[in-house]
JSON list of C-alpha atoms in Angstrom, two decimals:
[
{"chain": "A", "resi": 515, "resn": "MET", "atom": "CA", "xyz": [-2.27, -31.75, -3.83]},
{"chain": "A", "resi": 516, "resn": "ASN", "atom": "CA", "xyz": [-1.47, -28.28, -2.55]},
{"chain": "A", "resi": 517, "resn": "LEU", "atom": "CA", "xyz": [2.30, -27.70, -2.79]},
{"chain": "A", "resi": 518, "resn": "GLU", "atom": "CA", "xyz": [2.02, -24.68, -0.49]},
{"chain": "A", "resi": 519, "resn": "LEU", "atom": "CA", "xyz": [1.41, -27.13, 2.36]},
{"chain": "A", "resi": 520, "resn": "TYR", "atom": "CA", "xyz": [4.63, -29.05, 1.68]},
{"chain": "A", "resi": 521, "resn": "THR", "atom": "CA", "xyz": [7.89, -28.26, 3.43]},
{"chain": "A", "resi": 522, "resn": "ASP", "atom": "CA", "xyz": [10.74, -26.79, 1.39]},
{"chain": "A", "resi": 523, "resn": "ARG", "atom": "CA", "xyz": [12.72, -30.02, 1.61]},
{"chain": "A", "resi": 524, "resn": "LEU", "atom": "CA", "xyz": [9.80, -32.13, 0.41]},
{"chain": "A", "resi": 525, "resn": "ARG", "atom": "CA", "xyz": [9.14, -29.71, -2.46]},
{"chain": "A", "resi": 526, "resn": "GLY", "atom": "CA", "xyz": [12.80, -30.13, -3.44]},
{"chain": "A", "resi": 527, "resn": "PHE", "atom": "CA", "xyz": [12.36, -33.91, -3.49]},
{"chain": "A", "resi": 528, "resn": "LEU", "atom": "CA", "xyz": [9.24, -33.54, -5.62]},
{"chain": "A", "resi": 529, "resn": "GLN", "atom": "CA", "xyz": [11.21, -31.42, -8.08]},
{"chain": "A", "resi": 530, "resn": "SER", "atom": "CA", "xyz": [14.01, -34.00, -8.15]},
{"chain": "A", "resi": 531, "resn": "ALA", "atom": "CA", "xyz": [11.45, -36.75, -8.77]},
{"chain": "A", "resi": 532, "resn": "GLN", "atom": "CA", "xyz": [9.95, -34.78, -11.63]},
{"chain": "A", "resi": 533, "resn": "ASN", "atom": "CA", "xyz": [13.39, -34.16, -13.15]},
{"chain": "A", "resi": 534, "resn": "LEU", "atom": "CA", "xyz": [14.20, -37.87, -12.93]},
{"chain": "A", "resi": 535, "resn": "ALA", "atom": "CA", "xyz": [10.95, -38.82, -14.68]},
{"chain": "A", "resi": 536, "resn": "VAL", "atom": "CA", "xyz": [11.74, -36.42, -17.51]},
{"chain": "A", "resi": 537, "resn": "ARG", "atom": "CA", "xyz": [15.34, -37.64, -17.75]},
{"chain": "A", "resi": 538, "resn": "LEU", "atom": "CA", "xyz": [14.13, -41.25, -18.03]},
{"chain": "A", "resi": 539, "resn": "ASN", "atom": "CA", "xyz": [11.49, -40.26, -20.62]},
{"chain": "A", "resi": 540, "resn": "HIS", "atom": "CA", "xyz": [8.53, -41.45, -18.57]},
{"chain": "A", "resi": 541, "resn": "SER", "atom": "CA", "xyz": [5.13, -39.84, -18.96]},
{"chain": "A", "resi": 542, "resn": "GLN", "atom": "CA", "xyz": [3.89, -40.29, -15.40]},
{"chain": "A", "resi": 543, "resn": "LEU", "atom": "CA", "xyz": [5.24, -39.15, -12.06]},
{"chain": "A", "resi": 544, "resn": "MET", "atom": "CA", "xyz": [5.19, -42.29, -9.94]},
{"chain": "A", "resi": 545, "resn": "THR", "atom": "CA", "xyz": [5.95, -42.94, -6.29]},
{"chain": "A", "resi": 546, "resn": "GLU", "atom": "CA", "xyz": [9.22, -44.66, -7.18]},
{"chain": "A", "resi": 547, "resn": "TYR", "atom": "CA", "xyz": [10.69, -41.35, -8.37]},
{"chain": "A", "resi": 548, "resn": "LEU", "atom": "CA", "xyz": [9.87, -39.58, -5.14]},
{"chain": "A", "resi": 549, "resn": "LEU", "atom": "CA", "xyz": [11.20, -42.39, -2.95]},
{"chain": "A", "resi": 550, "resn": "LYS", "atom": "CA", "xyz": [14.40, -42.49, -5.01]},
{"chain": "A", "resi": 551, "resn": "ALA", "atom": "CA", "xyz": [14.90, -38.74, -4.47]},
{"chain": "A", "resi": 552, "resn": "ILE", "atom": "CA", "xyz": [14.32, -39.17, -0.74]},
{"chain": "A", "resi": 553, "resn": "VAL", "atom": "CA", "xyz": [16.70, -42.12, -0.22]},
{"chain": "A", "resi": 554, "resn": "GLU", "atom": "CA", "xyz": [19.40, -40.37, -2.26]},
{"chain": "A", "resi": 555, "resn": "ASP", "atom": "CA", "xyz": [19.25, -37.20, -0.14]},
{"chain": "A", "resi": 556, "resn": "ASP", "atom": "CA", "xyz": [22.60, -35.44, -0.50]},
{"chain": "A", "resi": 557, "resn": "GLN", "atom": "CA", "xyz": [22.04, -33.53, 2.76]},
{"chain": "A", "resi": 558, "resn": "ASN", "atom": "CA", "xyz": [21.56, -36.83, 4.63]},
{"chain": "A", "resi": 559, "resn": "PHE", "atom": "CA", "xyz": [18.43, -35.83, 6.57]},
{"chain": "A", "resi": 560, "resn": "SER", "atom": "CA", "xyz": [16.25, -38.48, 4.94]},
{"chain": "A", "resi": 561, "resn": "THR", "atom": "CA", "xyz": [18.96, -41.10, 4.64]},
{"chain": "A", "resi": 562, "resn": "ASP", "atom": "CA", "xyz": [19.84, -40.69, 8.33]},
{"chain": "A", "resi": 563, "resn": "LEU", "atom": "CA", "xyz": [16.18, -41.06, 9.25]},
{"chain": "A", "resi": 564, "resn": "VAL", "atom": "CA", "xyz": [15.82, -44.22, 7.16]},
{"chain": "A", "resi": 565, "resn": "LYS", "atom": "CA", "xyz": [19.02, -45.66, 8.67]},
{"chain": "A", "resi": 566, "resn": "LYS", "atom": "CA", "xyz": [17.87, -44.86, 12.23]},
{"chain": "A", "resi": 567, "resn": "ALA", "atom": "CA", "xyz": [14.69, -46.77, 11.47]},
{"chain": "A", "resi": 568, "resn": "GLY", "atom": "CA", "xyz": [16.70, -49.80, 10.31]},
{"chain": "A", "resi": 569, "resn": "GLY", "atom": "CA", "xyz": [16.40, -49.29, 6.55]},
{"chain": "A", "resi": 570, "resn": "ASP", "atom": "CA", "xyz": [19.12, -49.73, 3.93]},
{"chain": "A", "resi": 571, "resn": "CYS", "atom": "CA", "xyz": [19.14, -46.75, 1.52]},
{"chain": "A", "resi": 572, "resn": "GLU", "atom": "CA", "xyz": [21.71, -48.28, -0.84]},
{"chain": "A", "resi": 573, "resn": "ARG", "atom": "CA", "xyz": [19.64, -51.44, -1.29]},
{"chain": "A", "resi": 574, "resn": "ALA", "atom": "CA", "xyz": [16.50, -49.33, -1.74]},
{"chain": "A", "resi": 575, "resn": "THR", "atom": "CA", "xyz": [18.22, -47.37, -4.52]},
{"chain": "A", "resi": 576, "resn": "VAL", "atom": "CA", "xyz": [19.12, -50.60, -6.34]},
{"chain": "A", "resi": 577, "resn": "LEU", "atom": "CA", "xyz": [15.57, -51.94, -6.05]},
{"chain": "A", "resi": 578, "resn": "LEU", "atom": "CA", "xyz": [14.08, -48.61, -7.16]},
{"chain": "A", "resi": 579, "resn": "ASP", "atom": "CA", "xyz": [16.37, -48.51, -10.21]},
{"chain": "A", "resi": 580, "resn": "GLU", "atom": "CA", "xyz": [15.19, -52.01, -11.12]},
{"chain": "A", "resi": 581, "resn": "ALA", "atom": "CA", "xyz": [11.54, -51.00, -10.73]},
{"chain": "A", "resi": 582, "resn": "LEU", "atom": "CA", "xyz": [12.00, -47.82, -12.77]},
{"chain": "A", "resi": 583, "resn": "SER", "atom": "CA", "xyz": [13.73, -49.69, -15.59]},
{"chain": "A", "resi": 584, "resn": "LYS", "atom": "CA", "xyz": [10.54, -51.73, -16.09]},
{"chain": "A", "resi": 585, "resn": "HIS", "atom": "CA", "xyz": [8.38, -48.69, -16.88]},
{"chain": "A", "resi": 586, "resn": "PRO", "atom": "CA", "xyz": [7.84, -47.92, -20.56]},
{"chain": "A", "resi": 587, "resn": "GLN", "atom": "CA", "xyz": [9.57, -44.90, -22.03]},
{"chain": "A", "resi": 588, "resn": "ILE", "atom": "CA", "xyz": [7.98, -42.39, -24.32]},
{"chain": "A", "resi": 589, "resn": "GLY", "atom": "CA", "xyz": [9.68, -40.05, -26.77]},
{"chain": "A", "resi": 590, "resn": "LYS", "atom": "CA", "xyz": [11.12, -36.88, -25.31]},
{"chain": "A", "resi": 591, "resn": "ALA", "atom": "CA", "xyz": [9.28, -36.27, -22.02]},
{"chain": "A", "resi": 592, "resn": "GLN", "atom": "CA", "xyz": [8.48, -32.75, -20.87]},
{"chain": "A", "resi": 593, "resn": "GLN", "atom": "CA", "xyz": [8.05, -31.61, -17.29]},
{"chain": "A", "resi": 594, "resn": "ASN", "atom": "CA", "xyz": [4.84, -29.74, -17.92]},
{"chain": "A", "resi": 595, "resn": "ASN", "atom": "CA", "xyz": [3.26, -32.79, -19.58]},
{"chain": "A", "resi": 596, "resn": "LEU", "atom": "CA", "xyz": [3.83, -35.29, -16.77]},
{"chain": "A", "resi": 597, "resn": "SER", "atom": "CA", "xyz": [0.71, -36.77, -15.25]},
{"chain": "A", "resi": 598, "resn": "LEU", "atom": "CA", "xyz": [0.50, -38.04, -11.68]},
{"chain": "A", "resi": 599, "resn": "SER", "atom": "CA", "xyz": [-0.06, -41.75, -11.23]},
{"chain": "A", "resi": 600, "resn": "LYS", "atom": "CA", "xyz": [-2.99, -42.99, -9.16]},
{"chain": "A", "resi": 601, "resn": "GLU", "atom": "CA", "xyz": [-0.55, -44.37, -6.57]},
{"chain": "A", "resi": 602, "resn": "PHE", "atom": "CA", "xyz": [1.18, -40.99, -6.36]},
{"chain": "A", "resi": 603, "resn": "LEU", "atom": "CA", "xyz": [-2.10, -39.19, -5.66]},
{"chain": "A", "resi": 604, "resn": "GLU", "atom": "CA", "xyz": [-3.06, -41.77, -3.04]},
{"chain": "A", "resi": 605, "resn": "LEU", "atom": "CA", "xyz": [0.37, -41.40, -1.41]},
{"chain": "A", "resi": 606, "resn": "THR", "atom": "CA", "xyz": [0.03, -37.62, -1.16]},
{"chain": "A", "resi": 607, "resn": "ASP", "atom": "CA", "xyz": [-3.46, -38.00, 0.33]},
{"chain": "A", "resi": 608, "resn": "THR", "atom": "CA", "xyz": [-2.09, -40.43, 2.92]},
{"chain": "A", "resi": 609, "resn": "ALA", "atom": "CA", "xyz": [0.80, -38.07, 3.75]},
{"chain": "A", "resi": 610, "resn": "GLU", "atom": "CA", "xyz": [-1.71, -35.25, 4.29]},
{"chain": "A", "resi": 611, "resn": "GLN", "atom": "CA", "xyz": [-3.67, -37.48, 6.68]},
{"chain": "A", "resi": 612, "resn": "VAL", "atom": "CA", "xyz": [-0.48, -38.37, 8.56]},
{"chain": "A", "resi": 613, "resn": "ALA", "atom": "CA", "xyz": [0.43, -34.68, 8.92]},
{"chain": "A", "resi": 614, "resn": "GLU", "atom": "CA", "xyz": [-3.07, -33.91, 10.22]},
{"chain": "A", "resi": 615, "resn": "LYS", "atom": "CA", "xyz": [-2.87, -36.80, 12.69]},
{"chain": "A", "resi": 616, "resn": "TRP", "atom": "CA", "xyz": [0.48, -35.55, 13.98]},
{"chain": "A", "resi": 617, "resn": "GLY", "atom": "CA", "xyz": [-0.82, -31.98, 14.33]},
{"chain": "A", "resi": 618, "resn": "ASP", "atom": "CA", "xyz": [1.52, -30.63, 11.62]},
{"chain": "A", "resi": 619, "resn": "SER", "atom": "CA", "xyz": [0.66, -27.51, 9.65]},
{"chain": "A", "resi": 620, "resn": "PHE", "atom": "CA", "xyz": [2.93, -28.64, 6.80]},
{"chain": "A", "resi": 621, "resn": "ILE", "atom": "CA", "xyz": [3.49, -31.99, 5.13]},
{"chain": "A", "resi": 622, "resn": "SER", "atom": "CA", "xyz": [7.08, -33.00, 5.78]},
{"chain": "A", "resi": 623, "resn": "VAL", "atom": "CA", "xyz": [9.45, -35.68, 4.54]},
{"chain": "A", "resi": 624, "resn": "GLU", "atom": "CA", "xyz": [8.68, -37.73, 7.63]},
{"chain": "A", "resi": 625, "resn": "CYS", "atom": "CA", "xyz": [4.95, -37.68, 6.82]},
{"chain": "A", "resi": 626, "resn": "MET", "atom": "CA", "xyz": [5.70, -38.81, 3.28]},
{"chain": "A", "resi": 627, "resn": "LEU", "atom": "CA", "xyz": [7.99, -41.63, 4.46]},
{"chain": "A", "resi": 628, "resn": "GLN", "atom": "CA", "xyz": [5.32, -42.78, 6.92]},
{"chain": "A", "resi": 629, "resn": "ALA", "atom": "CA", "xyz": [2.80, -42.79, 4.06]},
{"chain": "A", "resi": 630, "resn": "PHE", "atom": "CA", "xyz": [5.22, -44.89, 1.96]},
{"chain": "A", "resi": 631, "resn": "THR", "atom": "CA", "xyz": [5.62, -47.52, 4.70]},
{"chain": "A", "resi": 632, "resn": "GLY", "atom": "CA", "xyz": [1.89, -47.66, 5.35]},
{"chain": "A", "resi": 633, "resn": "SER", "atom": "CA", "xyz": [1.15, -48.90, 1.85]},
{"chain": "A", "resi": 634, "resn": "GLN", "atom": "CA", "xyz": [2.42, -52.46, 1.53]},
{"chain": "A", "resi": 635, "resn": "LYS", "atom": "CA", "xyz": [0.44, -53.05, -1.68]},
{"chain": "A", "resi": 636, "resn": "THR", "atom": "CA", "xyz": [2.51, -50.57, -3.70]},
{"chain": "A", "resi": 637, "resn": "VAL", "atom": "CA", "xyz": [5.92, -51.13, -5.27]},
{"chain": "A", "resi": 638, "resn": "THR", "atom": "CA", "xyz": [7.51, -48.55, -2.99]},
{"chain": "A", "resi": 639, "resn": "GLY", "atom": "CA", "xyz": [5.88, -50.00, 0.13]},
{"chain": "A", "resi": 640, "resn": "ARG", "atom": "CA", "xyz": [7.18, -53.46, -0.74]},
{"chain": "A", "resi": 641, "resn": "ILE", "atom": "CA", "xyz": [10.66, -52.08, -1.43]},
{"chain": "A", "resi": 642, "resn": "LEU", "atom": "CA", "xyz": [10.78, -50.33, 1.94]},
{"chain": "A", "resi": 643, "resn": "LYS", "atom": "CA", "xyz": [9.63, -53.50, 3.68]},
{"chain": "A", "resi": 644, "resn": "GLU", "atom": "CA", "xyz": [12.31, -55.48, 1.86]},
{"chain": "A", "resi": 645, "resn": "VAL", "atom": "CA", "xyz": [15.06, -53.09, 2.97]},
{"chain": "A", "resi": 646, "resn": "GLY", "atom": "CA", "xyz": [13.98, -53.35, 6.61]},
{"chain": "A", "resi": 647, "resn": "LEU", "atom": "CA", "xyz": [11.73, -50.33, 7.09]},
{"chain": "A", "resi": 648, "resn": "ASN", "atom": "CA", "xyz": [8.31, -50.68, 8.67]},
{"chain": "A", "resi": 649, "resn": "PRO", "atom": "CA", "xyz": [5.84, -48.12, 10.07]},
{"chain": "A", "resi": 650, "resn": "GLU", "atom": "CA", "xyz": [6.59, -48.85, 13.74]},
{"chain": "A", "resi": 651, "resn": "LYS", "atom": "CA", "xyz": [10.38, -48.53, 13.42]},
{"chain": "A", "resi": 652, "resn": "LEU", "atom": "CA", "xyz": [10.00, -45.40, 11.34]},
{"chain": "A", "resi": 653, "resn": "GLN", "atom": "CA", "xyz": [7.62, -43.84, 13.86]},
{"chain": "A", "resi": 654, "resn": "ARG", "atom": "CA", "xyz": [10.14, -44.42, 16.67]},
{"chain": "A", "resi": 655, "resn": "ALA", "atom": "CA", "xyz": [12.93, -42.86, 14.61]},
{"chain": "A", "resi": 656, "resn": "ILE", "atom": "CA", "xyz": [10.76, -39.86, 13.73]},
{"chain": "A", "resi": 657, "resn": "SER", "atom": "CA", "xyz": [9.82, -39.36, 17.37]},
{"chain": "A", "resi": 658, "resn": "GLY", "atom": "CA", "xyz": [13.51, -39.42, 18.28]},
{"chain": "A", "resi": 659, "resn": "ILE", "atom": "CA", "xyz": [14.35, -36.75, 15.71]},
{"chain": "A", "resi": 660, "resn": "ARG", "atom": "CA", "xyz": [11.34, -34.53, 16.30]},
{"chain": "A", "resi": 661, "resn": "GLN", "atom": "CA", "xyz": [11.37, -34.74, 20.11]},
{"chain": "A", "resi": 662, "resn": "GLY", "atom": "CA", "xyz": [7.75, -33.62, 20.37]},
{"chain": "A", "resi": 663, "resn": "ARG", "atom": "CA", "xyz": [7.94, -30.82, 17.81]},
{"chain": "A", "resi": 664, "resn": "THR", "atom": "CA", "xyz": [5.54, -30.44, 14.91]},
{"chain": "A", "resi": 665, "resn": "ALA", "atom": "CA", "xyz": [6.04, -29.09, 11.39]},
{"chain": "A", "resi": 666, "resn": "GLU", "atom": "CA", "xyz": [4.74, -25.56, 11.86]},
{"chain": "A", "resi": 667, "resn": "ASN", "atom": "CA", "xyz": [6.48, -23.89, 8.90]},
{"chain": "A", "resi": 668, "resn": "ALA", "atom": "CA", "xyz": [7.94, -24.70, 5.50]},
{"chain": "A", "resi": 669, "resn": "SER", "atom": "CA", "xyz": [11.46, -25.08, 6.88]},
{"chain": "A", "resi": 670, "resn": "ALA", "atom": "CA", "xyz": [10.52, -27.37, 9.78]},
{"chain": "A", "resi": 671, "resn": "GLU", "atom": "CA", "xyz": [13.05, -30.10, 8.97]},
{"chain": "A", "resi": 672, "resn": "GLU", "atom": "CA", "xyz": [15.90, -27.59, 9.16]},
{"chain": "A", "resi": 673, "resn": "HIS", "atom": "CA", "xyz": [15.23, -27.15, 12.89]},
{"chain": "A", "resi": 674, "resn": "TYR", "atom": "CA", "xyz": [15.46, -30.83, 13.84]},
{"chain": "A", "resi": 675, "resn": "GLY", "atom": "CA", "xyz": [18.84, -31.50, 15.38]},
{"chain": "A", "resi": 676, "resn": "ALA", "atom": "CA", "xyz": [19.89, -27.85, 15.09]},
{"chain": "A", "resi": 677, "resn": "LEU", "atom": "CA", "xyz": [21.73, -27.99, 18.39]},
{"chain": "A", "resi": 678, "resn": "LYS", "atom": "CA", "xyz": [23.71, -31.01, 17.25]},
{"chain": "A", "resi": 679, "resn": "LYS", "atom": "CA", "xyz": [24.33, -29.48, 13.85]},
{"chain": "A", "resi": 680, "resn": "TYR", "atom": "CA", "xyz": [25.49, -26.02, 14.95]},
{"chain": "A", "resi": 681, "resn": "SER", "atom": "CA", "xyz": [27.13, -26.70, 18.30]},
{"chain": "A", "resi": 682, "resn": "ARG", "atom": "CA", "xyz": [29.87, -28.73, 19.86]},
{"chain": "A", "resi": 683, "resn": "ASP", "atom": "CA", "xyz": [29.77, -30.71, 23.11]},
{"chain": "A", "resi": 684, "resn": "LEU", "atom": "CA", "xyz": [32.45, -29.24, 25.36]},
{"chain": "A", "resi": 685, "resn": "THR", "atom": "CA", "xyz": [32.15, -31.80, 28.15]}
]
Protein backbone atom coordinates (compact mmCIF):
# COMPACT_ATOMS: atom_id res chain seq x y z
CA MET A 1 0.00 0.00 0.00
CA ASN A 2 1.79 3.07 -1.31
CA LEU A 3 0.09 6.19 0.09
CA GLU A 4 1.87 8.36 -2.48
CA LEU A 5 -0.45 6.86 -5.09
CA TYR A 6 -3.60 7.88 -3.20
CA THR A 7 -5.41 11.13 -3.85
CA ASP A 8 -5.38 13.81 -1.16
CA ARG A 9 -9.05 13.24 -0.38
CA LEU A 10 -8.59 9.49 0.02
CA ARG A 11 -5.54 10.02 2.24
CA GLY A 12 -7.72 12.28 4.40
CA PHE A 13 -10.31 9.51 4.70
CA LEU A 14 -7.58 7.04 5.64
CA GLN A 15 -6.42 9.41 8.37
CA SER A 16 -9.99 9.80 9.63
CA ALA A 17 -10.40 6.02 9.66
CA GLN A 18 -7.19 5.65 11.65
CA ASN A 19 -8.30 8.31 14.14
CA LEU A 20 -11.65 6.56 14.59
CA ALA A 21 -9.95 3.21 15.26
CA VAL A 22 -7.78 4.82 17.93
CA ARG A 23 -10.74 6.65 19.46
CA LEU A 24 -12.69 3.38 19.70
CA ASN A 25 -9.64 1.58 21.17
CA HIS A 26 -9.40 -1.00 18.40
CA SER A 27 -6.07 -2.56 17.48
CA GLN A 28 -6.72 -3.10 13.78
CA LEU A 29 -7.62 -0.75 10.97
CA MET A 30 -10.58 -2.41 9.29
CA THR A 31 -12.57 -1.59 6.18
CA GLU A 32 -15.53 -0.44 8.27
CA TYR A 33 -13.55 2.56 9.52
CA LEU A 34 -12.66 3.70 6.03
CA LEU A 35 -16.19 3.28 4.71
CA LYS A 36 -17.56 5.20 7.70
CA ALA A 37 -15.16 8.09 6.96
CA ILE A 38 -16.23 8.08 3.32
CA VAL A 39 -20.01 8.03 3.92
CA GLU A 40 -19.68 10.78 6.54
CA ASP A 41 -17.80 13.11 4.16
CA ASP A 42 -18.33 16.67 5.42
CA GLN A 43 -17.49 18.09 1.97
CA ASN A 44 -20.26 15.95 0.40
CA PHE A 45 -18.23 14.64 -2.55
CA SER A 46 -18.49 11.01 -1.45
CA THR A 47 -21.97 11.28 -0.01
CA ASP A 48 -23.24 12.88 -3.23
CA LEU A 49 -21.64 10.10 -5.26
CA VAL A 50 -23.22 7.41 -3.07
CA LYS A 51 -26.62 9.12 -3.29
CA LYS A 52 -26.37 9.46 -7.10
CA ALA A 53 -25.73 5.73 -7.23
CA GLY A 54 -28.87 5.05 -5.16
CA GLY A 55 -27.22 4.45 -1.78
CA ASP A 56 -28.38 5.69 1.62
CA CYS A 57 -25.45 7.18 3.58
CA GLU A 58 -27.43 7.65 6.79
CA ARG A 59 -28.47 4.00 6.87
CA ALA A 60 -24.91 2.96 6.04
CA THR A 61 -23.63 4.97 9.01
CA VAL A 62 -26.07 3.22 11.35
CA LEU A 63 -25.09 -0.22 10.05
CA LEU A 64 -21.37 0.62 10.25
CA ASP A 65 -21.75 1.81 13.86
CA GLU A 66 -23.44 -1.49 14.70
CA ALA A 67 -20.66 -3.47 13.03
CA LEU A 68 -17.93 -1.46 14.76
CA SER A 69 -19.54 -1.91 18.17
CA LYS A 70 -19.08 -5.69 17.81
CA HIS A 71 -15.28 -5.47 17.53
CA PRO A 72 -13.32 -6.06 20.73
CA GLN A 73 -11.62 -3.10 22.35
CA ILE A 74 -8.12 -3.09 23.72
CA GLY A 75 -6.64 -0.78 26.32
CA LYS A 76 -5.51 2.60 25.10
CA ALA A 77 -4.92 2.26 21.34
CA GLN A 78 -2.12 4.15 19.63
CA GLN A 79 -2.04 5.23 16.00
CA ASN A 80 1.43 3.94 15.35
CA ASN A 81 0.54 0.49 16.71
CA LEU A 82 -2.50 -0.18 14.52
CA SER A 83 -2.24 -3.16 12.22
CA LEU A 84 -4.11 -3.47 8.94
CA SER A 85 -6.72 -6.20 8.72
CA LYS A 86 -6.54 -8.78 5.95
CA GLU A 87 -9.77 -7.38 4.46
CA PHE A 88 -8.28 -3.88 4.48
CA LEU A 89 -5.20 -5.02 2.56
CA GLU A 90 -7.35 -6.91 0.05
CA LEU A 91 -9.55 -3.82 -0.39
CA THR A 92 -6.56 -1.59 -1.14
CA ASP A 93 -5.24 -4.14 -3.64
CA THR A 94 -8.62 -4.21 -5.37
CA ALA A 95 -8.77 -0.39 -5.45
CA GLU A 96 -5.33 -0.33 -7.08
CA GLN A 97 -6.55 -2.78 -9.72
CA VAL A 98 -9.64 -0.63 -10.35
CA ALA A 99 -7.49 2.48 -10.78
CA GLU A 100 -5.23 0.63 -13.22
CA LYS A 101 -8.25 -0.63 -15.17
CA TRP A 102 -9.64 2.90 -15.42
CA GLY A 103 -6.28 4.31 -16.55
CA ASP A 104 -5.84 6.40 -13.38
CA SER A 105 -2.41 7.41 -12.14
CA PHE A 106 -3.77 7.84 -8.60
CA ILE A 107 -6.15 5.78 -6.50
CA SER A 108 -9.21 7.91 -5.83
CA VAL A 109 -12.26 7.70 -3.60
CA GLU A 110 -14.25 6.39 -6.55
CA CYS A 111 -11.80 3.51 -7.01
CA MET A 112 -12.07 2.67 -3.32
CA LEU A 113 -15.89 2.77 -3.38
CA GLN A 114 -15.90 0.51 -6.45
CA ALA A 115 -13.61 -1.89 -4.58
CA PHE A 116 -16.00 -1.85 -1.60
CA THR A 117 -19.02 -2.74 -3.76
CA GLY A 118 -17.14 -5.47 -5.58
CA SER A 119 -16.63 -7.48 -2.40
CA GLN A 120 -19.98 -8.89 -1.32
CA LYS A 121 -18.33 -11.33 1.12
CA THR A 122 -17.08 -8.58 3.42
CA VAL A 123 -19.05 -6.71 6.08
CA THR A 124 -18.68 -3.44 4.18
CA GLY A 125 -19.73 -5.00 0.88
CA ARG A 126 -22.86 -6.43 2.48
CA ILE A 127 -23.66 -3.09 4.13
CA LEU A 128 -23.38 -1.24 0.82
CA LYS A 129 -25.60 -3.82 -0.86
CA GLU A 130 -28.15 -3.45 1.94
CA VAL A 131 -28.27 0.34 1.55
CA GLY A 132 -28.89 0.05 -2.20
CA LEU A 133 -25.43 0.42 -3.71
CA ASN A 134 -24.14 -2.05 -6.28
CA PRO A 135 -21.16 -1.97 -8.67
CA GLU A 136 -23.22 -1.19 -11.79
CA LYS A 137 -25.11 1.76 -10.28
CA LEU A 138 -21.91 3.11 -8.78
CA GLN A 139 -20.06 2.83 -12.10
CA ARG A 140 -22.80 4.84 -13.84
CA ALA A 141 -22.65 7.53 -11.16
CA ILE A 142 -18.85 7.69 -11.36
CA SER A 143 -18.98 8.00 -15.14
CA GLY A 144 -21.45 10.86 -14.78
CA ILE A 145 -19.18 12.72 -12.37
CA ARG A 146 -15.90 12.04 -14.15
CA GLN A 147 -17.18 12.64 -17.69
CA GLY A 148 -14.30 10.72 -19.24
CA ARG A 149 -11.54 12.20 -17.07
CA THR A 150 -9.01 10.12 -15.17
CA ALA A 151 -7.27 10.71 -11.85
CA GLU A 152 -3.96 12.11 -13.09
CA ASN A 153 -2.87 13.92 -9.92
CA ALA A 154 -3.34 13.85 -6.16
CA SER A 155 -6.10 16.47 -6.26
CA ALA A 156 -8.12 14.83 -9.05
CA GLU A 157 -11.43 14.81 -7.17
CA GLU A 158 -11.26 18.57 -6.68
CA HIS A 159 -11.62 19.05 -10.45
CA TYR A 160 -14.81 17.03 -10.88
CA GLY A 161 -17.74 19.38 -11.15
CA ALA A 162 -15.51 22.46 -10.91
CA LEU A 163 -17.66 24.35 -13.39
CA LYS A 164 -20.77 23.65 -11.35
CA LYS A 165 -18.98 24.47 -8.12
CA TYR A 166 -17.37 27.76 -9.14
CA SER A 167 -19.81 29.16 -11.67
CA ARG A 168 -23.41 30.17 -12.03
CA ASP A 169 -25.79 29.43 -14.90
CA LEU A 170 -26.90 32.79 -16.29
CA THR A 171 -29.47 31.43 -18.74
